CSV table of C-alpha atoms and ligand atoms in Angstrom, one decimal:
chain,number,residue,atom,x,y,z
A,1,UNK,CA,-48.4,-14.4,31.9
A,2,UNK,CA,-46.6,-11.1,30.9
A,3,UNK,CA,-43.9,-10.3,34.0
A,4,UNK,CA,-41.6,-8.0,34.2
A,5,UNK,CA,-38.7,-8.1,37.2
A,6,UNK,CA,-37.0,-5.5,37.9
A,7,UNK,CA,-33.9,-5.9,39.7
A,8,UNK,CA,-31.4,-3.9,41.7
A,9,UNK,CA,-28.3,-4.1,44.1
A,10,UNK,CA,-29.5,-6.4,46.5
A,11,UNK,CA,-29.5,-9.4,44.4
A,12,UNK,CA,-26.4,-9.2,44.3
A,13,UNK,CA,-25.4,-8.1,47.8
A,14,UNK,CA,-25.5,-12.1,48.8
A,15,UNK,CA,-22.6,-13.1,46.0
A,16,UNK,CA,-20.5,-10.2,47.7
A,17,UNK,CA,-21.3,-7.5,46.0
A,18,UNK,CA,-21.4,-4.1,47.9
A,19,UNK,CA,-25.2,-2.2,47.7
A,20,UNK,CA,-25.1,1.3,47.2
A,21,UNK,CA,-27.1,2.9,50.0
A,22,UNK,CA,-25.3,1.7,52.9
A,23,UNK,CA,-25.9,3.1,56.4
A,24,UNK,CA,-23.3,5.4,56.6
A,25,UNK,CA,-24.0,6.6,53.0
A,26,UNK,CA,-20.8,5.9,51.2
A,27,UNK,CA,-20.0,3.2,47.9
A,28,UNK,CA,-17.1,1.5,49.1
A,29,UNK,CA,-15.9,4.0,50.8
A,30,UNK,CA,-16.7,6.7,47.6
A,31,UNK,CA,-19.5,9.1,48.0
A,32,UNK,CA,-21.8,8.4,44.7
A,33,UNK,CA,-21.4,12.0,43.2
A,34,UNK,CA,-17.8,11.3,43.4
A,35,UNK,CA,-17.4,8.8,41.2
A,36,UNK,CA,-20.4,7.9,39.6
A,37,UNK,CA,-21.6,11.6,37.9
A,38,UNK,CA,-20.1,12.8,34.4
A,39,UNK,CA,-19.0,15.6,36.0
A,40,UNK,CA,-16.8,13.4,38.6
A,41,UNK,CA,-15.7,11.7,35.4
A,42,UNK,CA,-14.6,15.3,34.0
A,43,UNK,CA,-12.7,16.3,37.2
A,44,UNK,CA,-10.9,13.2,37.8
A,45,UNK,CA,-11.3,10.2,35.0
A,46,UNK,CA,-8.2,8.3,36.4
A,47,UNK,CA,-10.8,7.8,40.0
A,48,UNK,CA,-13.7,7.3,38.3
A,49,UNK,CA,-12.0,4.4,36.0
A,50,UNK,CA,-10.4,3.3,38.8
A,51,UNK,CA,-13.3,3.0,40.5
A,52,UNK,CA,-15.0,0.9,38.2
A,53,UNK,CA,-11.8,-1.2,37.2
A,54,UNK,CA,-12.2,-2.1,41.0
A,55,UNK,CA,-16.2,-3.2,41.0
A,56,UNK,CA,-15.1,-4.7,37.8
A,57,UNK,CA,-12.5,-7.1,39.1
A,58,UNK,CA,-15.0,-7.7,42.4
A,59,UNK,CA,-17.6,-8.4,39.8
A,60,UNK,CA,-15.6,-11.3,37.7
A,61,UNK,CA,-14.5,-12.7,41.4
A,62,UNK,CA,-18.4,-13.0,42.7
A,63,UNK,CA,-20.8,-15.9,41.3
A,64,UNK,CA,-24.3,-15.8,40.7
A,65,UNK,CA,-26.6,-17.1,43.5
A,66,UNK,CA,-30.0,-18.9,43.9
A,67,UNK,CA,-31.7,-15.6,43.4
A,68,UNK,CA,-30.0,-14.9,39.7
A,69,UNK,CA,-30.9,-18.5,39.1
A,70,UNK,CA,-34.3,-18.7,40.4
A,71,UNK,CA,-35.0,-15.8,38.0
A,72,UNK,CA,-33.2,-17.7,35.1
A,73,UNK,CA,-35.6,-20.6,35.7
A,74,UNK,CA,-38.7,-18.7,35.3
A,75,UNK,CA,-37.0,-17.1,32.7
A,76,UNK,CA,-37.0,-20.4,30.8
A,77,UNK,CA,-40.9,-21.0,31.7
A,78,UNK,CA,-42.7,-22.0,28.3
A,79,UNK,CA,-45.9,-20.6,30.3
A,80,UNK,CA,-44.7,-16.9,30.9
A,81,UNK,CA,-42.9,-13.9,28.7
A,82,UNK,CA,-40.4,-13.0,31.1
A,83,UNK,CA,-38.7,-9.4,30.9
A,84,UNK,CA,-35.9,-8.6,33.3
A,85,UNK,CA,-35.2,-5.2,33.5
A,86,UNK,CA,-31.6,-4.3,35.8
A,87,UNK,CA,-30.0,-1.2,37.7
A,88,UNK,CA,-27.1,-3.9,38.1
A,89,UNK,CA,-23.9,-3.1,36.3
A,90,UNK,CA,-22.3,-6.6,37.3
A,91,UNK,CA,-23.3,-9.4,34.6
A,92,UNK,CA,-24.6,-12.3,37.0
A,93,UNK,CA,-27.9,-12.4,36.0
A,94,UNK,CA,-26.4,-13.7,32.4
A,95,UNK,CA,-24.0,-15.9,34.5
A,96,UNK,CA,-27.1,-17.2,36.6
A,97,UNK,CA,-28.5,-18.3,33.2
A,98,UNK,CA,-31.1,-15.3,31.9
A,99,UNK,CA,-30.6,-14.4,28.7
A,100,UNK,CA,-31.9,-11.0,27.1
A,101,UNK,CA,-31.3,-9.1,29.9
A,102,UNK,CA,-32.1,-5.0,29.5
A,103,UNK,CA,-29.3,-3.6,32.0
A,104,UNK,CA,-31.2,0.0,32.1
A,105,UNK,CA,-27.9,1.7,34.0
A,106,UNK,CA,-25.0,-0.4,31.5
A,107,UNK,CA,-22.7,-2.8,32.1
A,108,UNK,CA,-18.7,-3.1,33.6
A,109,UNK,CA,-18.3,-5.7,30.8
A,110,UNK,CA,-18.4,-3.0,28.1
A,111,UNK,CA,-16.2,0.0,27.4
A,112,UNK,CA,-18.2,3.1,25.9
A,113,UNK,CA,-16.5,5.4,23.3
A,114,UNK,CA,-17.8,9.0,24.5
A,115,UNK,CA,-16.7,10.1,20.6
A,116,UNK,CA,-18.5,7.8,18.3
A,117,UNK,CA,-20.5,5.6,20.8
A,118,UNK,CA,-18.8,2.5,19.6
A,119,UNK,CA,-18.8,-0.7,22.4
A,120,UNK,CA,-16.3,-3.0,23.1
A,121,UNK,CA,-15.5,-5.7,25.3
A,122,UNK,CA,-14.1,-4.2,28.2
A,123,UNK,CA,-10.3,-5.4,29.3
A,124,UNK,CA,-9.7,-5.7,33.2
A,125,UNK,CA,-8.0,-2.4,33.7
A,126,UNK,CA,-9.6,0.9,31.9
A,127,UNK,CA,-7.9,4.0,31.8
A,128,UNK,CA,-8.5,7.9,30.3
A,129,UNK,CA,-5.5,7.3,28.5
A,130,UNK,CA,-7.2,4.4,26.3
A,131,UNK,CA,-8.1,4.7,22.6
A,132,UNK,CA,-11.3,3.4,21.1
A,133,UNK,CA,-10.6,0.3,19.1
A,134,UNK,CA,-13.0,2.1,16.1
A,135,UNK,CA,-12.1,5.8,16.0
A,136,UNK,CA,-8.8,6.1,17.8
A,137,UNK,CA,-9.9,9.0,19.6
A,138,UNK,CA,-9.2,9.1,23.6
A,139,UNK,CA,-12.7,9.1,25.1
A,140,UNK,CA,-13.9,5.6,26.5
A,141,UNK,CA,-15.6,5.6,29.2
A,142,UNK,CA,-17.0,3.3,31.3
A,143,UNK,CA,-20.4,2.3,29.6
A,144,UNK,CA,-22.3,2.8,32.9
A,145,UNK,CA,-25.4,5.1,33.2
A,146,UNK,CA,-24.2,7.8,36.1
A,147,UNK,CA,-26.4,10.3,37.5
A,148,UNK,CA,-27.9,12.7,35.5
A,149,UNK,CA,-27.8,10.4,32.5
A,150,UNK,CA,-30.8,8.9,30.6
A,151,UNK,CA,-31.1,5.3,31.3
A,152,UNK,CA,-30.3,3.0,28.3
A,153,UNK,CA,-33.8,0.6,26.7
A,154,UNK,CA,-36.8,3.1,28.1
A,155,UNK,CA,-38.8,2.3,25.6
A,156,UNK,CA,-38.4,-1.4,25.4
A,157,UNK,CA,-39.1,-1.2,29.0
A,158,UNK,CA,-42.3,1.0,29.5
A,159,UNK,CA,-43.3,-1.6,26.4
A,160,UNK,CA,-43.0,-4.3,28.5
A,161,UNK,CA,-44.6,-2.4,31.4
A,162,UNK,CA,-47.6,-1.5,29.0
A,163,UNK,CA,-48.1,-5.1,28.9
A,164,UNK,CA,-47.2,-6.8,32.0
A,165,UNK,CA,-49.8,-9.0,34.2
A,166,UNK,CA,-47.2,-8.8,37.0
A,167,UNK,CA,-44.3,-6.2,38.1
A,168,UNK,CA,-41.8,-7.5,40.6
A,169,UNK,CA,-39.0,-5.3,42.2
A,170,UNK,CA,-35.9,-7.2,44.1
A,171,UNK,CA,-33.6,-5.2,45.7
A,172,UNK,CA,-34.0,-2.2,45.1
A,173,UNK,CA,-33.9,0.7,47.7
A,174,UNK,CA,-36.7,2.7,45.3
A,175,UNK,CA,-34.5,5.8,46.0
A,176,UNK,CA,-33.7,6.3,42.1
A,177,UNK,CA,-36.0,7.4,39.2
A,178,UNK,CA,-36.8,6.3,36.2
A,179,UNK,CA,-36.7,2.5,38.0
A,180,UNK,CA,-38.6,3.4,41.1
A,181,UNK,CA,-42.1,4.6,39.2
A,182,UNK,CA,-41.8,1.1,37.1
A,183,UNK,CA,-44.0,0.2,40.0
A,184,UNK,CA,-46.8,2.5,38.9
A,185,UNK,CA,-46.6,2.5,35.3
A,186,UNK,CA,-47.0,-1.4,35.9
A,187,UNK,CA,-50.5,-0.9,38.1
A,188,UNK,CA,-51.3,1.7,35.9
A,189,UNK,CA,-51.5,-1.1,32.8
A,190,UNK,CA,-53.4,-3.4,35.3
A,191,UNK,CA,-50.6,-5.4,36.9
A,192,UNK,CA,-50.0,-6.9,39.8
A,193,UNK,CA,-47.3,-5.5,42.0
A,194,UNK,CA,-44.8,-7.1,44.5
A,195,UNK,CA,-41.7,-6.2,46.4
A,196,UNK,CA,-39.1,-8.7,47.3
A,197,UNK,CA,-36.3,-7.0,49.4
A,198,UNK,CA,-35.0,-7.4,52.7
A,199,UNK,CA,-36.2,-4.3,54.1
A,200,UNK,CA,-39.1,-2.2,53.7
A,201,UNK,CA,-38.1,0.1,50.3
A,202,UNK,CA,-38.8,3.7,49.5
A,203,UNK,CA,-41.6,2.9,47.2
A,204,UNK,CA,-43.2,-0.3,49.8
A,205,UNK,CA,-46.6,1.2,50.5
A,206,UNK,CA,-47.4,1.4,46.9
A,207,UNK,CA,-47.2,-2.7,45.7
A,208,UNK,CA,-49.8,-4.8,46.0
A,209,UNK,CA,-47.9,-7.0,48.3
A,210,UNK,CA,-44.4,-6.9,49.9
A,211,UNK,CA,-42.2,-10.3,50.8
A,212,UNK,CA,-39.5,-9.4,53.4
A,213,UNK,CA,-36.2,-11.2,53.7
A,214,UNK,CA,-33.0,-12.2,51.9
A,215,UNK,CA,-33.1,-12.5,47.9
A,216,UNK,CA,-31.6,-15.9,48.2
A,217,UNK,CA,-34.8,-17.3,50.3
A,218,UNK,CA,-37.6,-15.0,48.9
A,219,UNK,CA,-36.7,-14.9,45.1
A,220,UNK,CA,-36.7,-19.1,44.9
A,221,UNK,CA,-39.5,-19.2,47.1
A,222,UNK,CA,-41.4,-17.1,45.2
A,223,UNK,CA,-40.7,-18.4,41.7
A,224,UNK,CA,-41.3,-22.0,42.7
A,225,UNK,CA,-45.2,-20.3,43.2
A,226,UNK,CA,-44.9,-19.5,39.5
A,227,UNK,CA,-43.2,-22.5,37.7
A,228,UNK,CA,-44.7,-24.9,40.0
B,1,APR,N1,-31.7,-9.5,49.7
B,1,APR,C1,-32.7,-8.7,49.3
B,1,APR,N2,-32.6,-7.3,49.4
B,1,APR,C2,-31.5,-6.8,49.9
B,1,APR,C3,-30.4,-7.7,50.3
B,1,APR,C4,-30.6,-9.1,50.2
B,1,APR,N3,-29.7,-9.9,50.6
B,1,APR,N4,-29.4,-6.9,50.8
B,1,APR,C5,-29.8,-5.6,50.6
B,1,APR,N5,-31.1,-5.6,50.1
B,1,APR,C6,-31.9,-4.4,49.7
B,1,APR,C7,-31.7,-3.2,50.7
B,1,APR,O1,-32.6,-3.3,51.7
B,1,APR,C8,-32.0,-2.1,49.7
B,1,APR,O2,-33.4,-1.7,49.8
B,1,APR,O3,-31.5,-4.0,48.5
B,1,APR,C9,-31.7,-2.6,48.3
B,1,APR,C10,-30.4,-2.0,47.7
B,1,APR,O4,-30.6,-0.6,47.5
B,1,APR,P1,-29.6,0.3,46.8
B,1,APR,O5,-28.2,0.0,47.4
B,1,APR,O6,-30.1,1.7,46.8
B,1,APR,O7,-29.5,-0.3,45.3
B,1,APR,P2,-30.4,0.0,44.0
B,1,APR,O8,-31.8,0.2,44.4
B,1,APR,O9,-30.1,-1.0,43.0
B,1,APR,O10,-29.8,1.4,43.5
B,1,APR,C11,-30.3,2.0,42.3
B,1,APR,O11,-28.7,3.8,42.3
B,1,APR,O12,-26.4,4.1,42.8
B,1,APR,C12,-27.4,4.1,41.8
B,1,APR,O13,-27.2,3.5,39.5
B,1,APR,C13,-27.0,3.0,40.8
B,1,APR,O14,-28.3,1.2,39.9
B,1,APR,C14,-28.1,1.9,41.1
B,1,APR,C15,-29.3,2.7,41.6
């Protein structure tokens, strides 16, 4: 079977990582067009990098949980083409195993040169003040898709979606387009939909099916129906 996953914050929100959309509205204590918009990055690059440096450092602190691996075992199926698609900028799905991962809104494990677009591995600490390893110039960047941006791999991904048997979204609020109409280009192609989140998403009425709960419980749960 052709699926495709798509994931988003909350898979992550059980290894410690913070979700975006919290109730009172703020990212760690940031609102989101303050630090993750290139015109934030324009006004004030040392927040911005600092910013990251910080979900960067409580990225390489948090470990992957049975959610990432459950996906990494039916990632590994023989029986099914697996594509997992992520919002995530944290690099746990790789740590819980899955390989190939497309991360659609980048990565805190890469620097970006804004100049000549050349990636490197990122160091702990980023700052404006930074040269690119390639061109020398002073415009890296955190390689991380911010509002306003075109998401990195679309057309890898609607291929996938073209071709998928079944769509699955985990943990994702469905607040944030391209990634929230995956669900209907998937049903469009003839797939079968489901939600896995712990509350009801923006996007809920239009799956085929919706599992409520933690990622930890419903993600295993539900890829032990697939693997067997
Ligand atoms: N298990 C399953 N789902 C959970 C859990 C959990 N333990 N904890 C929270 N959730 C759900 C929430 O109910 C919510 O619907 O995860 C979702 C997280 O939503 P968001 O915080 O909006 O995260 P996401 O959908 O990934 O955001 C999309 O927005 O800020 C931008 O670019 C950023 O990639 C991000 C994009």
């Amino acid at each position: 079977m052709n699926i495709v996953i798509l994931t988003g914050a909350g898979i992550s929100a059980e290894s410690g990582l913070a979700t975006f959309r919290a109730s009172d509205g703020l990212w760690e204590e940031h609102r989101i067009e303050d630090v993750a918009t290139p015109q934030a990055f324009r006004r004030n690059p040392v927040l911005v990098h600092e910013f990251y440096n910080q979900r960067r450092a409580k990225a390489r602190l948090a470990r992957p949980n049975a959610a990432h691996q459950a996906l990494a075992r039916l990632g590994a199926d023989p029986r099914h083409r697996v594509t997992l698609v992520t919002q995530n900028v944290d690099d746990l799905h790789e740590r819980g195993g899955s390989t190939g991962v497309i991360h659609m809104h980048g990565g805190l494990e890469t620097g970006l040169c804004a100049a000549c677009g050349h990636r490197w591995e990122a160091p702990a600490i980023m700052g404006p003040y930074d040269r690119c390893p390639a061109c020398a110039r002073q415009a890296t960047r955190p390689d991380i898709v911010w509002f306003g941006e075109i998401p990195y791999h679309m057309e890898e991904i609607a291929a996938a979606l073209e071709q998928a048997d079944l769509f699955a979204a985990v943990g994702t609020s469905g607040n944030v387009y391209p990634a929230a109409g995956f669900v209907e280009l998937a049903a469009a192609a003839g797939a079968r939909t489901v939600e896995l989140n712990l509350d009801a998403s923006a996007r809920t009425s239009v799956f085929d099916e919706a599992r409520r709960g933690p990622a930890t419980q419903v993600v295993p749960q539900w890829v032990d129906e697939l693997v067997g």
